[in-house]
Amino acid sequence: MAHLSDDPSLIEAFKNGEDIHAATAAKLFHKSIDEVTSEERRRAKTANFGIIYGISAFGLSQRLDCPRGEAAALIESYFTQFPGVKECMDKLVTEARERGYAETLCGRRRKLPDLNSANFNLRAAAERTAINTPIQGTAADMIKIAMVRVAELLQGKRSRLIMQIHDELLIDLHE
């Protein structure tokens, strides 16, 4: 999301090698990064993943076990602190609606006919997918590219690629 949104705060956190969830918590709770508690980091991590995938105040309140109003305030604060994220999310949905599909940075497309549905639930799910596809779809593309390249590097060696787990590759590496 930092790359897609070009949000200065997110980019700065990555450039500085900061824990992105702790950096988010520092912004959300108006603290320095070293003052952030583990609970605040957990809440920010939940917000980071939930908000960019379209979680509602109700859904966030359920995940954080807090009142709906508190979750709504957290979402509002998130978009205030990271305005590039909200702009990006809106842009991704608008572009997907115009084209009829969402696209990863590698060019893989996902058709989204329900973006224009009269059914609110179908439309909202398609909007979440329009945001999710460029982010998680690109991450999936990247790990697949990495798997192919690593497998090629290991060709003829006594080491081998065992499996992929999210954004990690497990390799049986010969000494």
mmCIF file of N, CA, C and O in Angstrom, residues 36-79:
data_model
loop_
_atom_site.group_PDB
_atom_site.id
_atom_site.type_symbol
_atom_site.label_atom_id
_atom_site.label_comp_id
_atom_site.label_asym_id
_atom_site.label_seq_id
_atom_site.Cartn_x
_atom_site.Cartn_y
_atom_site.Cartn_z
ATOM 1 N N VAL A 36 5.184 3.231 21.918
ATOM 2 C CA VAL A 36 4.056 2.387 21.512
ATOM 3 C C VAL A 36 4.077 1.074 22.286
ATOM 4 O O VAL A 36 5.101 0.398 22.357
ATOM 5 N N THR A 37 2.935 0.721 22.867
ATOM 6 C CA THR A 37 2.833 -0.543 23.602
ATOM 7 C C THR A 37 2.541 -1.688 22.630
ATOM 8 O O THR A 37 2.133 -1.458 21.484
ATOM 9 N N SER A 38 2.720 -2.899 23.101
ATOM 10 C CA SER A 38 2.441 -4.059 22.243
ATOM 11 C C SER A 38 0.951 -4.119 21.886
ATOM 12 O O SER A 38 0.594 -4.522 20.781
ATOM 13 N N GLU A 39 0.082 -3.696 22.789
ATOM 14 C CA GLU A 39 -1.356 -3.676 22.503
ATOM 15 C C GLU A 39 -1.682 -2.635 21.432
ATOM 16 O O GLU A 39 -2.486 -2.888 20.525
ATOM 17 N N GLU A 40 -1.059 -1.468 21.507
ATOM 18 C CA GLU A 40 -1.276 -0.443 20.490
ATOM 19 C C GLU A 40 -0.751 -0.913 19.128
ATOM 20 O O GLU A 40 -1.385 -0.672 18.097
ATOM 21 N N ARG A 41 0.377 -1.595 19.115
ATOM 22 C CA ARG A 41 0.914 -2.136 17.873
ATOM 23 C C ARG A 41 -0.056 -3.162 17.288
ATOM 24 O O ARG A 41 -0.308 -3.182 16.093
ATOM 25 N N ARG A 42 -0.607 -4.018 18.143
ATOM 26 C CA ARG A 42 -1.563 -5.032 17.689
ATOM 27 C C ARG A 42 -2.792 -4.374 17.071
ATOM 28 O O ARG A 42 -3.273 -4.776 16.019
ATOM 29 N N ARG A 43 -3.285 -3.331 17.731
ATOM 30 C CA ARG A 43 -4.462 -2.620 17.218
ATOM 31 C C ARG A 43 -4.150 -1.955 15.871
ATOM 32 O O ARG A 43 -4.954 -1.990 14.943
ATOM 33 N N ALA A 44 -2.967 -1.368 15.766
ATOM 34 C CA ALA A 44 -2.566 -0.725 14.511
ATOM 35 C C ALA A 44 -2.392 -1.763 13.402
ATOM 36 O O ALA A 44 -2.758 -1.508 12.251
ATOM 37 N N LYS A 45 -1.866 -2.920 13.741
ATOM 38 C CA LYS A 45 -1.700 -3.988 12.741
ATOM 39 C C LYS A 45 -3.072 -4.431 12.228
ATOM 40 O O LYS A 45 -3.270 -4.595 11.021
ATOM 41 N N THR A 46 -4.004 -4.595 13.134
ATOM 42 C CA THR A 46 -5.368 -4.961 12.743
ATOM 43 C C THR A 46 -5.962 -3.877 11.850
ATOM 44 O O THR A 46 -6.593 -4.178 10.842
ATOM 45 N N ALA A 47 -5.730 -2.628 12.218
ATOM 46 C CA ALA A 47 -6.226 -1.512 11.408
ATOM 47 C C ALA A 47 -5.546 -1.491 10.040
ATOM 48 O O ALA A 47 -6.212 -1.331 9.016
ATOM 49 N N ASN A 48 -4.227 -1.657 10.015
ATOM 50 C CA ASN A 48 -3.498 -1.643 8.741
ATOM 51 C C ASN A 48 -4.089 -2.636 7.751
ATOM 52 O O ASN A 48 -4.365 -2.294 6.604
ATOM 53 N N PHE A 49 -4.262 -3.861 8.181
ATOM 54 C CA PHE A 49 -4.768 -4.882 7.269
ATOM 55 C C PHE A 49 -6.266 -4.736 7.029
ATOM 56 O O PHE A 49 -6.725 -4.866 5.896
ATOM 57 N N GLY A 50 -7.010 -4.443 8.069
ATOM 58 C CA GLY A 50 -8.462 -4.347 7.928
ATOM 59 C C GLY A 50 -8.910 -3.176 7.082
ATOM 60 O O GLY A 50 -9.729 -3.329 6.174
ATOM 61 N N ILE A 51 -8.364 -2.013 7.341
ATOM 62 C CA ILE A 51 -8.815 -0.804 6.659
ATOM 63 C C ILE A 51 -8.513 -0.868 5.164
ATOM 64 O O ILE A 51 -9.375 -0.552 4.343
ATOM 65 N N ILE A 52 -7.321 -1.298 4.790
ATOM 66 C CA ILE A 52 -7.018 -1.313 3.357
ATOM 67 C C ILE A 52 -7.792 -2.386 2.604
ATOM 68 O O ILE A 52 -7.853 -2.352 1.379
ATOM 69 N N TYR A 53 -8.416 -3.302 3.334
ATOM 70 C CA TYR A 53 -9.255 -4.293 2.670
ATOM 71 C C TYR A 53 -10.731 -4.016 2.899
ATOM 72 O O TYR A 53 -11.578 -4.872 2.700
ATOM 73 N N GLY A 54 -11.041 -2.787 3.339
ATOM 74 C CA GLY A 54 -12.421 -2.332 3.369
ATOM 75 C C GLY A 54 -13.233 -2.736 4.587
ATOM 76 O O GLY A 54 -14.457 -2.760 4.527
ATOM 77 N N ILE A 55 -12.577 -2.995 5.690
ATOM 78 C CA ILE A 55 -13.321 -3.378 6.895
ATOM 79 C C ILE A 55 -14.204 -2.218 7.350
ATOM 80 O O ILE A 55 -13.833 -1.052 7.220
ATOM 81 N N SER A 56 -15.370 -2.546 7.843
ATOM 82 C CA SER A 56 -16.290 -1.527 8.363
ATOM 83 C C SER A 56 -15.957 -1.250 9.826
ATOM 84 O O SER A 56 -15.205 -1.991 10.462
ATOM 85 N N ALA A 57 -16.549 -0.192 10.352
ATOM 86 C CA ALA A 57 -16.375 0.111 11.782
ATOM 87 C C ALA A 57 -16.885 -1.052 12.616
ATOM 88 O O ALA A 57 -16.275 -1.425 13.622
ATOM 89 N N PHE A 58 -17.990 -1.652 12.181
ATOM 90 C CA PHE A 58 -18.521 -2.802 12.908
ATOM 91 C C PHE A 58 -17.515 -3.956 12.895
ATOM 92 O O PHE A 58 -17.220 -4.549 13.935
ATOM 93 N N GLY A 59 -16.979 -4.275 11.723
ATOM 94 C CA GLY A 59 -16.014 -5.372 11.608
ATOM 95 C C GLY A 59 -14.756 -5.119 12.424
ATOM 96 O O GLY A 59 -14.246 -6.017 13.095
ATOM 97 N N LEU A 60 -14.255 -3.884 12.386
ATOM 98 C CA LEU A 60 -13.060 -3.546 13.162
ATOM 99 C C LEU A 60 -13.358 -3.608 14.653
ATOM 100 O O LEU A 60 -12.529 -4.091 15.432
ATOM 101 N N SER A 61 -14.547 -3.173 15.052
ATOM 102 C CA SER A 61 -14.902 -3.226 16.478
ATOM 103 C C SER A 61 -14.942 -4.674 16.971
ATOM 104 O O SER A 61 -14.549 -4.962 18.098
ATOM 105 N N GLN A 62 -15.407 -5.576 16.109
ATOM 106 C CA GLN A 62 -15.445 -6.995 16.474
ATOM 107 C C GLN A 62 -14.031 -7.552 16.634
ATOM 108 O O GLN A 62 -13.753 -8.285 17.569
ATOM 109 N N ARG A 63 -13.142 -7.195 15.713
ATOM 110 C CA ARG A 63 -11.761 -7.703 15.755
ATOM 111 C C ARG A 63 -10.973 -7.123 16.920
ATOM 112 O O ARG A 63 -10.112 -7.791 17.472
ATOM 113 N N LEU A 64 -11.255 -5.861 17.241
ATOM 114 C CA LEU A 64 -10.515 -5.216 18.325
ATOM 115 C C LEU A 64 -11.221 -5.331 19.670
ATOM 116 O O LEU A 64 -10.686 -4.898 20.681
ATOM 117 N N ASP A 65 -12.440 -5.907 19.659
ATOM 118 C CA ASP A 65 -13.240 -6.028 20.869
ATOM 119 C C ASP A 65 -13.402 -4.664 21.557
ATOM 120 O O ASP A 65 -13.059 -4.494 22.724
ATOM 121 N N CYS A 66 -13.901 -3.704 20.753
ATOM 122 C CA CYS A 66 -14.105 -2.357 21.275
ATOM 123 C C CYS A 66 -15.439 -1.837 20.740
ATOM 124 O O CYS A 66 -16.007 -2.414 19.817
ATOM 125 N N PRO A 67 -15.948 -0.751 21.311
ATOM 126 C CA PRO A 67 -17.210 -0.192 20.820
ATOM 127 C C PRO A 67 -17.089 0.270 19.364
ATOM 128 O O PRO A 67 -16.009 0.685 18.918
ATOM 129 N N ARG A 68 -18.208 0.208 18.648
ATOM 130 C CA ARG A 68 -18.228 0.576 17.236
ATOM 131 C C ARG A 68 -17.758 2.013 17.030
ATOM 132 O O ARG A 68 -17.034 2.316 16.080
ATOM 133 N N GLY A 69 -18.141 2.906 17.914
ATOM 134 C CA GLY A 69 -17.730 4.312 17.815
ATOM 135 C C GLY A 69 -16.227 4.481 17.904
ATOM 136 O O GLY A 69 -15.632 5.307 17.201
ATOM 137 N N GLU A 70 -15.605 3.699 18.760
ATOM 138 C CA GLU A 70 -14.149 3.746 18.906
ATOM 139 C C GLU A 70 -13.471 3.247 17.624
ATOM 140 O O GLU A 70 -12.475 3.816 17.170
ATOM 141 N N ALA A 71 -14.013 2.194 17.049
ATOM 142 C CA ALA A 71 -13.466 1.652 15.800
ATOM 143 C C ALA A 71 -13.639 2.662 14.666
ATOM 144 O O ALA A 71 -12.729 2.868 13.855
ATOM 145 N N ALA A 72 -14.802 3.326 14.620
ATOM 146 C CA ALA A 72 -15.056 4.340 13.585
ATOM 147 C C ALA A 72 -14.071 5.493 13.724
ATOM 148 O O ALA A 72 -13.542 6.000 12.726
ATOM 149 N N ALA A 73 -13.790 5.884 14.961
ATOM 150 C CA ALA A 73 -12.831 6.968 15.206
ATOM 151 C C ALA A 73 -11.423 6.543 14.786
ATOM 152 O O ALA A 73 -10.659 7.356 14.251
ATOM 153 N N LEU A 74 -11.100 5.283 14.990
ATOM 154 C CA LEU A 74 -9.785 4.763 14.590
ATOM 155 C C LEU A 74 -9.647 4.796 13.064
ATOM 156 O O LEU A 74 -8.613 5.202 12.531
ATOM 157 N N ILE A 75 -10.695 4.403 12.365
ATOM 158 C CA ILE A 75 -10.679 4.434 10.898
ATOM 159 C C ILE A 75 -10.537 5.872 10.406
ATOM 160 O O ILE A 75 -9.728 6.164 9.516
ATOM 161 N N GLU A 76 -11.293 6.778 10.999
ATOM 162 C CA GLU A 76 -11.214 8.187 10.619
ATOM 163 C C GLU A 76 -9.811 8.740 10.874
ATOM 164 O O GLU A 76 -9.238 9.443 10.035
ATOM 165 N N SER A 77 -9.240 8.402 12.026
ATOM 166 C CA SER A 77 -7.887 8.838 12.368
ATOM 167 C C SER A 77 -6.868 8.263 11.381
ATOM 168 O O SER A 77 -5.933 8.943 10.962
ATOM 169 N N TYR A 78 -7.057 7.005 10.988
ATOM 170 C CA TYR A 78 -6.159 6.349 10.042
ATOM 171 C C TYR A 78 -6.126 7.136 8.730
ATOM 172 O O TYR A 78 -5.059 7.437 8.194
ATOM 173 N N PHE A 79 -7.303 7.463 8.210
ATOM 174 C CA PHE A 79 -7.361 8.177 6.938
ATOM 175 C C PHE A 79 -6.854 9.618 7.070
ATOM 176 O O PHE A 79 -6.361 10.192 6.104
#
